[in-house]
Short mmCIF file of C-alpha atoms in Angstrom, two decimals:
data_model
loop_
_atom_site.label_atom_id
_atom_site.label_comp_id
_atom_site.label_asym_id
_atom_site.label_seq_id
_atom_site.Cartn_x
_atom_site.Cartn_y
_atom_site.Cartn_z
CA MET F 3 177.91 -81.01 61.27
CA ASN F 4 178.64 -81.83 64.92
CA SER F 5 180.77 -84.74 65.94
CA TYR F 6 179.25 -85.02 69.41
CA ALA F 7 175.92 -86.79 69.58
CA LEU F 8 174.89 -84.78 72.65
CA ILE F 9 172.99 -82.17 70.69
CA PRO F 10 170.90 -83.13 67.64
CA GLU F 11 171.64 -81.27 64.47
CA TRP F 12 168.19 -79.70 64.13
CA VAL F 13 168.52 -78.13 67.58
CA SER F 14 171.74 -76.31 66.72
CA ILE F 15 170.48 -75.24 63.30
CA SER F 16 167.21 -73.89 64.67
CA THR F 17 169.09 -72.11 67.47
CA LEU F 18 171.31 -70.37 64.94
CA ALA F 19 168.28 -69.47 62.80
CA MET F 20 166.42 -67.97 65.77
CA LEU F 21 169.48 -65.98 66.83
CA ALA F 22 169.84 -64.65 63.28
CA LEU F 23 166.18 -63.64 63.34
CA ALA F 24 166.73 -61.89 66.67
CA ILE F 25 169.69 -59.98 65.24
CA LEU F 26 167.54 -58.91 62.28
CA LEU F 27 164.80 -57.68 64.63
CA ALA F 28 167.38 -55.76 66.67
CA MET F 29 168.67 -54.24 63.41
CA PHE F 30 165.13 -53.14 62.64
CA ARG F 31 164.92 -51.43 66.03
CA LEU F 32 168.32 -49.84 65.38
CA MET F 33 167.09 -48.32 62.13
CA LYS F 34 163.60 -47.34 63.25
CA GLY F 35 164.24 -46.46 66.93
CA PRO F 36 162.45 -43.17 67.64
CA THR F 37 165.00 -41.89 70.14
CA LEU F 38 168.75 -42.19 70.58
CA PRO F 39 168.61 -44.37 73.76
CA ASP F 40 166.53 -46.92 71.83
CA ARG F 41 169.29 -47.21 69.26
CA ILE F 42 171.97 -47.55 71.92
CA VAL F 43 170.07 -50.35 73.64
CA ALA F 44 169.61 -52.01 70.23
CA LEU F 45 173.38 -51.88 69.63
CA ASP F 46 174.02 -53.43 73.04
CA LEU F 47 171.47 -56.13 72.23
CA ILE F 48 173.18 -56.85 68.91
CA ALA F 49 176.51 -57.28 70.70
CA ALA F 50 174.97 -59.71 73.19
CA LEU F 51 173.30 -61.65 70.37
CA CYS F 52 176.58 -61.87 68.44
CA MET F 53 178.11 -63.34 71.61
CA CYS F 54 175.30 -65.92 71.79
CA PHE F 55 175.75 -66.68 68.09
CA ALA F 56 179.47 -67.35 68.58
CA ILE F 57 178.75 -69.68 71.50
CA ALA F 58 176.03 -71.54 69.59
CA TYR F 59 178.29 -71.91 66.57
CA ALA F 60 181.13 -73.15 68.81
CA ILE F 61 178.83 -75.86 70.15
CA SER F 62 177.39 -76.83 66.76
CA SER F 63 180.75 -77.00 64.98
CA SER F 64 182.65 -78.33 68.04
CA GLU F 65 185.33 -75.69 67.54
CA VAL F 66 186.70 -74.26 70.78
CA ARG F 67 188.16 -71.07 69.33
CA TYR F 68 184.80 -69.39 68.85
CA LEU F 69 184.40 -69.33 72.64
CA ASP F 70 187.34 -66.91 72.83
CA ILE F 71 185.49 -64.59 70.45
CA ALA F 72 182.54 -64.64 72.82
CA ALA F 73 184.79 -63.85 75.81
CA ILE F 74 186.49 -60.96 74.00
CA VAL F 75 183.22 -59.48 72.73
CA ALA F 76 181.78 -59.72 76.25
CA LEU F 77 184.81 -57.92 77.63
CA VAL F 78 184.93 -55.13 75.05
CA ALA F 79 181.37 -54.54 73.81
CA PHE F 80 179.97 -52.85 76.90
CA ILE F 81 182.68 -50.18 76.79
CA GLY F 82 180.95 -48.83 73.69
CA THR F 83 177.65 -48.69 75.54
CA VAL F 84 179.27 -46.83 78.43
CA ALA F 85 180.82 -44.38 75.96
CA TYR F 86 177.41 -43.73 74.35
CA ALA F 87 175.90 -43.24 77.81
CA THR F 88 178.61 -40.70 78.66
CA TYR F 89 177.86 -38.86 75.43
CA LEU F 90 174.13 -38.81 76.19
CA LYS F 91 174.77 -37.51 79.69
CA LYS F 92 176.98 -34.74 78.34
CA LYS F 93 174.39 -33.82 75.74
CA TYR F 94 171.27 -33.70 77.88
CA LEU F 95 172.59 -32.56 81.29
CA MET J 10 181.05 -39.11 85.23
CA LYS J 11 181.56 -40.30 88.79
CA SER J 12 179.75 -43.57 89.25
CA TYR J 13 181.14 -45.78 91.99
CA ILE J 14 179.98 -48.99 90.29
CA ILE J 15 181.74 -48.16 87.03
CA GLN J 16 184.89 -47.08 88.87
CA LEU J 17 185.01 -50.37 90.76
CA ALA J 18 184.34 -52.33 87.56
CA ALA J 19 187.03 -50.44 85.66
CA SER J 20 189.72 -50.96 88.29
CA ARG J 21 188.89 -54.67 88.50
CA LEU J 22 188.58 -55.20 84.74
CA LEU J 23 191.87 -53.52 83.80
CA PRO J 24 194.16 -56.46 84.77
CA VAL J 25 191.73 -58.96 83.18
CA THR J 26 191.80 -57.04 79.91
CA LEU J 27 195.60 -56.84 79.94
CA ILE J 28 196.01 -60.56 80.64
CA LEU J 29 193.51 -61.51 77.91
CA SER J 30 195.21 -59.16 75.45
CA LEU J 31 198.58 -60.80 76.18
CA LEU J 32 196.97 -64.21 75.59
CA VAL J 33 195.51 -63.08 72.26
CA PHE J 34 198.87 -61.55 71.34
CA TYR J 35 200.92 -64.65 72.13
CA ARG J 36 198.93 -67.19 70.13
CA GLY J 37 198.57 -64.85 67.18
CA HIS J 38 201.03 -66.52 64.83
CA ASN J 39 199.19 -69.76 64.15
CA GLU J 40 195.71 -69.06 65.50
CA PRO J 41 193.29 -66.12 65.44
CA GLY J 42 194.75 -63.16 67.25
CA GLY J 43 197.90 -61.13 66.91
CA GLY J 44 199.58 -57.92 67.87
CA PHE J 45 197.01 -55.54 66.44
CA ILE J 46 193.96 -56.96 68.20
CA GLY J 47 195.97 -57.43 71.40
CA GLY J 48 196.99 -53.78 71.38
CA LEU J 49 193.38 -52.74 70.76
CA MET J 50 192.20 -54.80 73.74
CA ALA J 51 194.93 -53.47 76.02
CA SER J 52 193.99 -49.91 75.08
CA ALA J 53 190.26 -50.67 75.57
CA GLY J 54 190.93 -51.45 79.23
CA PHE J 55 192.68 -48.12 79.75
CA ILE J 56 190.01 -46.24 77.78
CA PHE J 57 187.35 -47.70 80.07
CA TYR J 58 189.48 -46.68 83.07
CA ALA J 59 189.73 -43.15 81.67
CA MET J 60 185.97 -43.01 81.13
CA ALA J 61 185.26 -44.15 84.69
CA PHE J 62 187.77 -41.89 86.44
CA ASP J 63 189.58 -39.25 84.43
CA THR J 64 192.20 -39.13 81.73
CA GLN J 65 194.78 -37.79 84.20
CA GLU J 66 194.07 -40.75 86.48
CA ALA J 67 194.45 -43.15 83.55
CA ARG J 68 197.76 -41.55 82.54
CA LYS J 69 198.95 -41.96 86.11
CA LYS J 70 197.89 -45.62 86.02
CA LEU J 71 199.70 -46.18 82.72
CA LYS J 72 202.89 -44.62 84.22
CA ILE J 73 204.41 -44.18 80.74
CA ASN J 74 203.62 -41.64 78.07
CA PRO J 75 201.59 -43.15 75.17
CA LEU J 76 203.96 -41.50 72.71
CA THR J 77 206.93 -43.24 74.38
CA LEU J 78 205.03 -46.51 74.13
CA MET J 79 204.49 -45.97 70.42
CA VAL J 80 208.14 -45.14 69.75
CA LEU J 81 209.21 -48.17 71.78
CA GLY J 82 206.96 -50.34 69.62
CA LEU J 83 208.39 -48.97 66.38
CA VAL J 84 211.94 -49.52 67.63
CA THR J 85 211.06 -53.10 68.61
CA ALA J 86 209.55 -53.75 65.17
CA VAL J 87 212.68 -52.44 63.45
CA THR J 88 214.92 -54.47 65.77
CA SER J 89 213.15 -57.65 64.66
CA THR J 90 214.53 -57.23 61.13
CA ILE J 91 218.16 -57.23 62.20
CA PRO J 92 218.83 -60.93 63.14
CA ALA J 93 218.06 -62.01 59.55
CA LEU J 94 220.96 -59.87 58.32
CA PHE J 95 223.41 -61.55 60.69
CA ALA J 96 222.19 -64.99 59.60
CA GLY J 97 222.93 -64.14 55.98
CA ASN J 98 219.30 -64.27 54.89
CA PRO J 99 217.36 -61.53 53.08
CA PHE J 100 215.95 -58.62 55.03
CA PHE J 101 212.85 -59.39 57.11
CA THR J 102 213.32 -63.18 57.02
CA GLY J 103 211.74 -64.87 60.00
CA GLU J 104 214.37 -66.49 62.21
CA TRP J 105 213.30 -69.04 64.79
CA ILE J 106 215.00 -70.59 67.78
CA SER J 107 213.63 -73.40 69.90
CA ILE J 108 214.33 -73.44 73.60
CA ASN J 109 213.98 -76.85 75.22
CA LEU J 110 212.22 -76.45 78.52
CA ALA J 111 212.53 -79.45 80.78
CA PHE J 112 208.88 -80.04 81.64
CA ALA J 113 206.81 -77.66 79.55
CA GLY J 114 207.85 -78.81 76.09
CA THR J 115 209.68 -76.58 73.65
CA LEU J 116 209.28 -72.83 73.48
CA LYS J 117 209.60 -71.42 69.97
CA LEU J 118 210.79 -67.85 69.81
CA GLY J 119 211.41 -65.90 66.65
CA THR J 120 211.55 -62.54 65.00
CA PRO J 121 207.85 -62.63 63.94
CA LEU J 122 206.98 -62.67 67.64
CA LEU J 123 209.24 -59.65 68.19
CA PHE J 124 207.64 -57.86 65.24
CA ASP J 125 204.19 -58.62 66.65
CA LEU J 126 205.31 -57.21 70.00
CA GLY J 127 206.26 -54.03 68.17
CA VAL J 128 202.83 -53.88 66.52
CA TYR J 129 201.20 -54.49 69.92
CA LEU J 130 203.06 -51.62 71.60
CA THR J 131 202.53 -49.27 68.66
CA VAL J 132 198.79 -49.89 68.45
CA TRP J 133 198.45 -49.60 72.23
CA GLY J 134 200.30 -46.29 72.31
CA ILE J 135 198.62 -44.68 69.31
CA MET J 136 195.10 -45.67 70.39
CA LEU J 137 195.66 -44.27 73.89
CA MET J 138 197.20 -41.09 72.46
CA ILE J 139 194.25 -40.46 70.11
CA ILE J 140 191.53 -41.28 72.63
CA PHE J 141 193.13 -39.37 75.53
CA ASN J 142 193.56 -36.29 73.34
CA ILE J 143 189.93 -36.49 72.20
CA MET J 144 188.66 -36.94 75.76
CA GLU J 145 190.68 -34.02 77.08
CA GLU J 146 189.28 -31.56 74.54
#
């Protein structure tokens, strides 16, 4: 899988599996979340975990282009969170 | 919403977003990226600016009407079809020229790049027009 011998294969595979599990747990919180702020935080967490997944996959497949995905998601994802926060502030204040 | 932290972040992040969107736009022909996603990123920077300050402030920062931007993009996309007609090829054929730069290798320019620039400007303008109109309601 990886051409560099720096990281053993089982490390990258288990990292990806744990990140996928974390995304599933965040999805569970997104569906179940009792209040709206819980769901918004869960969405933000999913965006951060997708970023981590892209970085981990870039390392495990030694493909540089996935790092750009992580940079772009990092730059754009929090705008959605800010928009949700603005909506909440308008609704409750 | 008047938060000083978000205002500072928005005014600092706007040039970064624009530069990254131009990067994504330029390499879009052979690698992931392209005009559509570049235009979306460029508009995301301005949308964040409008959320931090005000839509009027963002329009002032943009300096050009989003509708004008959209029309400019459509005109650019139509212009990219014309060189194929002069070269005797069918409509919409991609025409390429290579410019030999002395130190930086060769620069390949062509009508697909011009068409992508049109898509970039159109997406940028229409996203800003929709979002600004929604935020001003």
